[in-house]
PDB file of C-alpha atoms in Angstrom:
ATOM      1  CA  UNK C   1       0.007  -0.029  -0.012  1.00 47.00           C
ATOM      2  CA  UNK C   2       1.180   3.537  -0.804  1.00 71.00           C
ATOM      3  CA  UNK C   3       2.325   5.708   2.099  1.00 86.00           C
ATOM      4  CA  UNK C   4      -0.369   8.349   2.692  1.00 90.00           C
ATOM      5  CA  UNK C   5       1.604  10.166   5.494  1.00 93.00           C
ATOM      6  CA  UNK C   6       2.037  13.858   4.806  1.00 96.00           C
ATOM      7  CA  UNK C   7       5.453  15.468   4.541  1.00 96.00           C
ATOM      8  CA  UNK C   8       6.846  17.056   7.808  1.00 96.00           C
ATOM      9  CA  UNK C   9       5.494  20.480   7.231  1.00 97.00           C
ATOM     10  CA  UNK C  10       1.845  19.102   6.924  1.00 98.00           C
ATOM     11  CA  UNK C  11       1.981  16.318   9.614  1.00 98.00           C
ATOM     12  CA  UNK C  12       0.419  18.383  12.338  1.00 98.00           C
ATOM     13  CA  UNK C  13      -2.544  19.333  10.094  1.00 98.00           C
ATOM     14  CA  UNK C  14      -3.005  15.614   9.072  1.00 98.00           C
ATOM     15  CA  UNK C  15      -2.632  14.360  12.637  1.00 98.00           C
ATOM     16  CA  UNK C  16      -5.079  16.900  14.090  1.00 98.00           C
ATOM     17  CA  UNK C  17      -7.654  16.262  11.288  1.00 98.00           C
ATOM     18  CA  UNK C  18      -7.407  12.447  11.841  1.00 97.00           C
ATOM     19  CA  UNK C  19      -8.097  12.621  15.568  1.00 98.00           C
ATOM     20  CA  UNK C  20     -11.688  11.943  14.468  1.00 97.00           C
ATOM     21  CA  UNK C  21     -12.193   8.462  12.903  1.00 95.00           C
ATOM     22  CA  UNK C  22     -15.649   8.845  11.210  1.00 93.00           C
ATOM     23  CA  UNK C  23     -15.644   5.212  10.161  1.00 89.00           C
ATOM     24  CA  UNK C  24     -14.919   3.876  13.647  1.00 92.00           C
ATOM     25  CA  UNK C  25     -17.008   6.643  15.372  1.00 92.00           C
ATOM     26  CA  UNK C  26     -14.179   7.607  17.651  1.00 96.00           C
ATOM     27  CA  UNK C  27     -12.916  11.069  18.619  1.00 97.00           C
ATOM     28  CA  UNK C  28      -9.441  10.906  20.273  1.00 97.00           C
ATOM     29  CA  UNK C  29      -9.916  14.420  21.533  1.00 97.00           C
ATOM     30  CA  UNK C  30     -13.185  13.473  23.411  1.00 96.00           C
ATOM     31  CA  UNK C  31     -11.593  10.631  25.198  1.00 95.00           C
ATOM     32  CA  UNK C  32     -10.465  11.249  28.879  1.00 96.00           C
ATOM     33  CA  UNK C  33      -7.029  12.744  28.557  1.00 97.00           C
ATOM     34  CA  UNK C  34      -7.307  12.821  24.831  1.00 97.00           C
ATOM     35  CA  UNK C  35      -5.762  16.336  24.345  1.00 98.00           C
ATOM     36  CA  UNK C  36      -2.753  15.449  26.527  1.00 97.00           C
ATOM     37  CA  UNK C  37      -2.262  12.196  24.619  1.00 97.00           C
ATOM     38  CA  UNK C  38      -2.501  14.045  21.280  1.00 98.00           C
ATOM     39  CA  UNK C  39       0.030  16.591  22.515  1.00 98.00           C
ATOM     40  CA  UNK C  40       2.386  13.976  23.967  1.00 97.00           C
ATOM     41  CA  UNK C  41       2.282  11.846  20.812  1.00 96.00           C
ATOM     42  CA  UNK C  42       3.272  14.770  18.616  1.00 97.00           C
ATOM     43  CA  UNK C  43       5.844  16.262  21.009  1.00 96.00           C
ATOM     44  CA  UNK C  44       3.660  19.398  21.652  1.00 97.00           C
ATOM     45  CA  UNK C  45       3.581  19.236  25.446  1.00 95.00           C
ATOM     46  CA  UNK C  46       5.337  22.595  25.657  1.00 95.00           C
ATOM     47  CA  UNK C  47       2.392  24.435  24.028  1.00 97.00           C
ATOM     48  CA  UNK C  48       0.216  24.285  27.137  1.00 96.00           C
ATOM     49  CA  UNK C  49      -2.665  22.524  25.485  1.00 97.00           C
ATOM     50  CA  UNK C  50      -5.122  21.263  28.161  1.00 97.00           C
ATOM     51  CA  UNK C  51      -8.483  19.278  28.134  1.00 97.00           C
ATOM     52  CA  UNK C  52     -10.254  22.743  28.195  1.00 97.00           C
ATOM     53  CA  UNK C  53      -8.959  23.204  24.689  1.00 98.00           C
ATOM     54  CA  UNK C  54     -10.831  20.189  23.233  1.00 98.00           C
ATOM     55  CA  UNK C  55     -13.745  22.166  21.726  1.00 97.00           C
ATOM     56  CA  UNK C  56     -11.307  24.713  20.130  1.00 98.00           C
ATOM     57  CA  UNK C  57      -9.171  21.834  18.821  1.00 98.00           C
ATOM     58  CA  UNK C  58     -12.164  20.105  17.392  1.00 98.00           C
ATOM     59  CA  UNK C  59     -13.254  23.415  15.588  1.00 98.00           C
ATOM     60  CA  UNK C  60      -9.767  23.893  14.150  1.00 98.00           C
ATOM     61  CA  UNK C  61      -9.775  20.085  13.185  1.00 98.00           C
ATOM     62  CA  UNK C  62     -13.013  20.339  11.263  1.00 97.00           C
ATOM     63  CA  UNK C  63     -11.978  23.576   9.479  1.00 98.00           C
ATOM     64  CA  UNK C  64      -8.773  21.869   8.405  1.00 98.00           C
ATOM     65  CA  UNK C  65     -10.751  18.726   7.259  1.00 97.00           C
ATOM     66  CA  UNK C  66     -12.982  21.072   5.083  1.00 97.00           C
ATOM     67  CA  UNK C  67      -9.998  22.637   3.542  1.00 97.00           C
ATOM     68  CA  UNK C  68      -8.520  19.247   2.723  1.00 97.00           C
ATOM     69  CA  UNK C  69     -11.855  18.071   1.348  1.00 95.00           C
ATOM     70  CA  UNK C  70     -11.800  21.052  -0.941  1.00 96.00           C
ATOM     71  CA  UNK C  71      -8.552  19.666  -2.458  1.00 96.00           C
ATOM     72  CA  UNK C  72     -10.674  16.763  -3.831  1.00 93.00           C
ATOM     73  CA  UNK C  73     -13.009  19.212  -5.625  1.00 91.00           C
ATOM     74  CA  UNK C  74     -15.694  19.702  -2.997  1.00 88.00           C
ATOM     75  CA  UNK C  75     -16.234  23.377  -1.980  1.00 90.00           C
ATOM     76  CA  UNK C  76     -15.477  24.088   1.668  1.00 91.00           C
ATOM     77  CA  UNK C  77     -18.437  25.492   3.611  1.00 93.00           C
ATOM     78  CA  UNK C  78     -18.099  29.153   4.102  1.00 95.00           C
ATOM     79  CA  UNK C  79     -18.350  28.767   7.910  1.00 96.00           C
ATOM     80  CA  UNK C  80     -15.456  26.337   7.918  1.00 95.00           C
ATOM     81  CA  UNK C  81     -13.369  28.605   5.743  1.00 95.00           C
ATOM     82  CA  UNK C  82     -14.185  31.462   8.074  1.00 96.00           C
ATOM     83  CA  UNK C  83     -13.245  29.346  11.108  1.00 97.00           C
ATOM     84  CA  UNK C  84      -9.916  28.367   9.700  1.00 97.00           C
ATOM     85  CA  UNK C  85      -9.184  32.075   8.827  1.00 96.00           C
ATOM     86  CA  UNK C  86     -10.035  33.126  12.402  1.00 97.00           C
ATOM     87  CA  UNK C  87      -7.723  30.486  13.891  1.00 97.00           C
ATOM     88  CA  UNK C  88      -4.851  31.525  11.643  1.00 97.00           C
ATOM     89  CA  UNK C  89      -5.527  35.138  12.320  1.00 96.00           C
ATOM     90  CA  UNK C  90      -4.956  34.236  16.096  1.00 95.00           C
ATOM     91  CA  UNK C  91      -1.771  32.581  15.206  1.00 95.00           C
ATOM     92  CA  UNK C  92       0.738  35.239  14.134  1.00 96.00           C
ATOM     93  CA  UNK C  93       3.979  34.171  12.346  1.00 97.00           C
ATOM     94  CA  UNK C  94       7.420  35.625  12.236  1.00 96.00           C
ATOM     95  CA  UNK C  95       9.920  35.550   9.486  1.00 95.00           C
ATOM     96  CA  UNK C  96      13.234  34.072  10.549  1.00 95.00           C
ATOM     97  CA  UNK C  97      16.408  34.174   8.517  1.00 96.00           C
ATOM     98  CA  UNK C  98      19.291  31.940   9.328  1.00 95.00           C
ATOM     99  CA  UNK C  99      23.063  32.505   8.851  1.00 95.00           C
ATOM    100  CA  UNK C 100      22.854  31.019   5.379  1.00 96.00           C
ATOM    101  CA  UNK C 101      20.186  33.612   4.439  1.00 95.00           C
ATOM    102  CA  UNK C 102      17.405  30.950   4.225  1.00 93.00           C
ATOM    103  CA  UNK C 103      14.069  32.460   5.290  1.00 93.00           C
ATOM    104  CA  UNK C 104      11.390  30.536   7.222  1.00 93.00           C
ATOM    105  CA  UNK C 105       8.049  31.294   8.844  1.00 95.00           C
ATOM    106  CA  UNK C 106       7.778  30.360  12.441  1.00 95.00           C
ATOM    107  CA  UNK C 107       5.176  30.934  15.199  1.00 96.00           C
ATOM    108  CA  UNK C 108       5.505  34.293  16.910  1.00 96.00           C
ATOM    109  CA  UNK C 109       7.014  34.091  20.400  1.00 95.00           C
ATOM    110  CA  UNK C 110       4.728  33.896  23.355  1.00 95.00           C
ATOM    111  CA  UNK C 111       1.939  31.894  21.805  1.00 96.00           C
ATOM    112  CA  UNK C 112       0.478  29.080  23.967  1.00 96.00           C
ATOM    113  CA  UNK C 113      -2.541  26.627  23.593  1.00 97.00           C
ATOM    114  CA  UNK C 114      -4.499  26.379  20.434  1.00 98.00           C
ATOM    115  CA  UNK C 115      -3.101  29.557  18.869  1.00 97.00           C
ATOM    116  CA  UNK C 116       0.346  28.086  19.203  1.00 97.00           C
ATOM    117  CA  UNK C 117      -0.735  24.887  17.494  1.00 98.00           C
ATOM    118  CA  UNK C 118      -2.542  26.952  14.828  1.00 98.00           C
ATOM    119  CA  UNK C 119       0.502  28.955  14.181  1.00 98.00           C
ATOM    120  CA  UNK C 120       2.690  25.773  13.749  1.00 98.00           C
ATOM    121  CA  UNK C 121       0.045  24.502  11.211  1.00 98.00           C
ATOM    122  CA  UNK C 122      -0.078  27.787   9.449  1.00 98.00           C
ATOM    123  CA  UNK C 123       3.640  27.887   9.094  1.00 97.00           C
ATOM    124  CA  UNK C 124       3.567  24.400   7.708  1.00 97.00           C
ATOM    125  CA  UNK C 125       0.729  25.219   5.276  1.00 97.00           C
ATOM    126  CA  UNK C 126       2.659  28.318   3.993  1.00 96.00           C
ATOM    127  CA  UNK C 127       5.743  26.138   3.435  1.00 96.00           C
ATOM    128  CA  UNK C 128       3.620  23.471   1.658  1.00 97.00           C
ATOM    129  CA  UNK C 129       1.876  26.014  -0.402  1.00 96.00           C
ATOM    130  CA  UNK C 130       5.242  27.362  -1.597  1.00 94.00           C
ATOM    131  CA  UNK C 131       6.495  23.869  -2.651  1.00 95.00           C
ATOM    132  CA  UNK C 132       3.113  22.806  -4.108  1.00 94.00           C
ATOM    133  CA  UNK C 133       2.352  20.017  -1.524  1.00 96.00           C
ATOM    134  CA  UNK C 134      -0.581  21.768   0.237  1.00 98.00           C
ATOM    135  CA  UNK C 135      -3.088  20.761  -2.496  1.00 97.00           C
ATOM    136  CA  UNK C 136      -2.030  17.138  -2.093  1.00 97.00           C
ATOM    137  CA  UNK C 137      -3.299  17.028   1.488  1.00 97.00           C
ATOM    138  CA  UNK C 138      -6.779  15.748   0.972  1.00 97.00           C
ATOM    139  CA  UNK C 139      -9.744  14.385   2.789  1.00 96.00           C
ATOM    140  CA  UNK C 140     -11.475  11.325   1.474  1.00 94.00           C
ATOM    141  CA  UNK C 141     -14.763  12.418   0.013  1.00 92.00           C
ATOM    142  CA  UNK C 142     -16.566   9.273   1.301  1.00 89.00           C
ATOM    143  CA  UNK C 143     -19.177  10.550   3.852  1.00 89.00           C
ATOM    144  CA  UNK C 144     -18.512   7.696   6.129  1.00 90.00           C
ATOM    145  CA  UNK C 145     -14.695   8.141   5.954  1.00 93.00           C
ATOM    146  CA  UNK C 146     -13.293  11.682   5.600  1.00 93.00           C
ATOM    147  CA  UNK C 147      -9.830  10.514   6.484  1.00 94.00           C
ATOM    148  CA  UNK C 148      -7.082  13.004   5.673  1.00 96.00           C
ATOM    149  CA  UNK C 149      -4.339  11.551   3.476  1.00 95.00           C
ATOM    150  CA  UNK C 150      -1.438  12.739   1.491  1.00 96.00           C
ATOM    151  CA  UNK C 151      -1.775  12.178  -2.274  1.00 95.00           C
ATOM    152  CA  UNK C 152       1.460  10.867  -3.598  1.00 93.00           C
ATOM    153  CA  UNK C 153       0.094   9.941  -7.059  1.00 90.00           C
ATOM    154  CA  UNK C 154       2.295  11.166  -9.959  1.00 90.00           C
ATOM    155  CA  UNK C 155      -0.378  13.624 -11.191  1.00 87.00           C
ATOM    156  CA  UNK C 156      -1.668  14.648  -7.751  1.00 85.00           C
ATOM    157  CA  UNK C 157      -5.201  13.776  -8.715  1.00 84.00           C
ATOM    158  CA  UNK C 158      -5.979  11.011  -6.245  1.00 85.00           C
ATOM    159  CA  UNK C 159      -9.366  11.253  -4.685  1.00 79.00           C
ATOM    160  CA  UNK C 160      -9.805   8.344  -2.208  1.00 75.00           C
ATOM    161  CA  UNK C 161      -7.890   7.521   0.914  1.00 80.00           C
ATOM    162  CA  UNK C 162      -7.792   3.902  -0.359  1.00 66.00           C
ATOM    163  CA  UNK C 163      -8.864   2.893  -3.856  1.00 61.00           C
ATOM    164  CA  UNK C 164      -9.307  -0.640  -2.510  1.00 61.00           C
ATOM    165  CA  UNK C 165     -11.934   0.526   0.086  1.00 62.00           C
ATOM    166  CA  UNK C 166     -13.532   3.936  -0.477  1.00 74.00           C
ATOM    167  CA  UNK C 167     -12.753   4.128  -4.137  1.00 61.00           C
ATOM    168  CA  UNK C 168     -14.153   0.722  -4.856  1.00 63.00           C
ATOM    169  CA  UNK C 169     -17.415   1.490  -2.855  1.00 67.00           C
ATOM    170  CA  UNK C 170     -17.905   4.676  -4.746  1.00 60.00           C
ATOM    171  CA  UNK C 171     -17.402   2.931  -7.999  1.00 68.00           C
ATOM    172  CA  UNK C 172     -19.831   0.170  -7.160  1.00 68.00           C
ATOM    173  CA  UNK C 173     -22.393   2.733  -6.055  1.00 70.00           C
ATOM    174  CA  UNK C 174     -22.067   4.591  -9.299  1.00 65.00           C
ATOM    175  CA  UNK C 175     -22.193   1.322 -11.260  1.00 68.00           C
ATOM    176  CA  UNK C 176     -25.440   0.325  -9.391  1.00 72.00           C
ATOM    177  CA  UNK C 177     -26.926   3.756 -10.045  1.00 74.00           C
ATOM    178  CA  UNK C 178     -26.260   3.416 -13.765  1.00 80.00           C
ATOM    179  CA  UNK C 179     -27.700  -0.117 -13.833  1.00 82.00           C
ATOM    180  CA  UNK C 180     -30.839   0.967 -11.947  1.00 78.00           C
ATOM    181  CA  UNK C 181     -30.517  -0.812  -8.694  1.00 58.00           C
TER     182      UNK C 181
END
């Protein structure tokens, strides 16, 4: 099976979006200690995320998922676009230049909690947009899946998280619709 893991600059966006497993009906952020487990797994314990941030994290997650779904050709709902814009507006970035002259966007100093995570994600999205990889972070359009994956197909036109599962189901539904039952 093809690796569907996002490149480093997009891994936080992918991991946050996939804290909800629609197919299994489980929300890792809703579990007892879920926010702490998420932060620990991704090395984000220094951001000061707490269980009180769960609702805000879910809002950011769903806005990211909507943006990723738009990469498969489905328009993102305006309220999700606005929510993502609000989170990124609360997450200022600073331009850093190293000794070799390379420039990079980083979260502004002093951020904590969800704004700090949003700033890290925004910096990654900016980097990914510059190298063309942002459009390849997609959400499976199957309503019972919505898993966020990285499209590594040569043309970047992959649509399903798994052609063997979600893609086959969609093709079978389309076939049955054409055949009348």
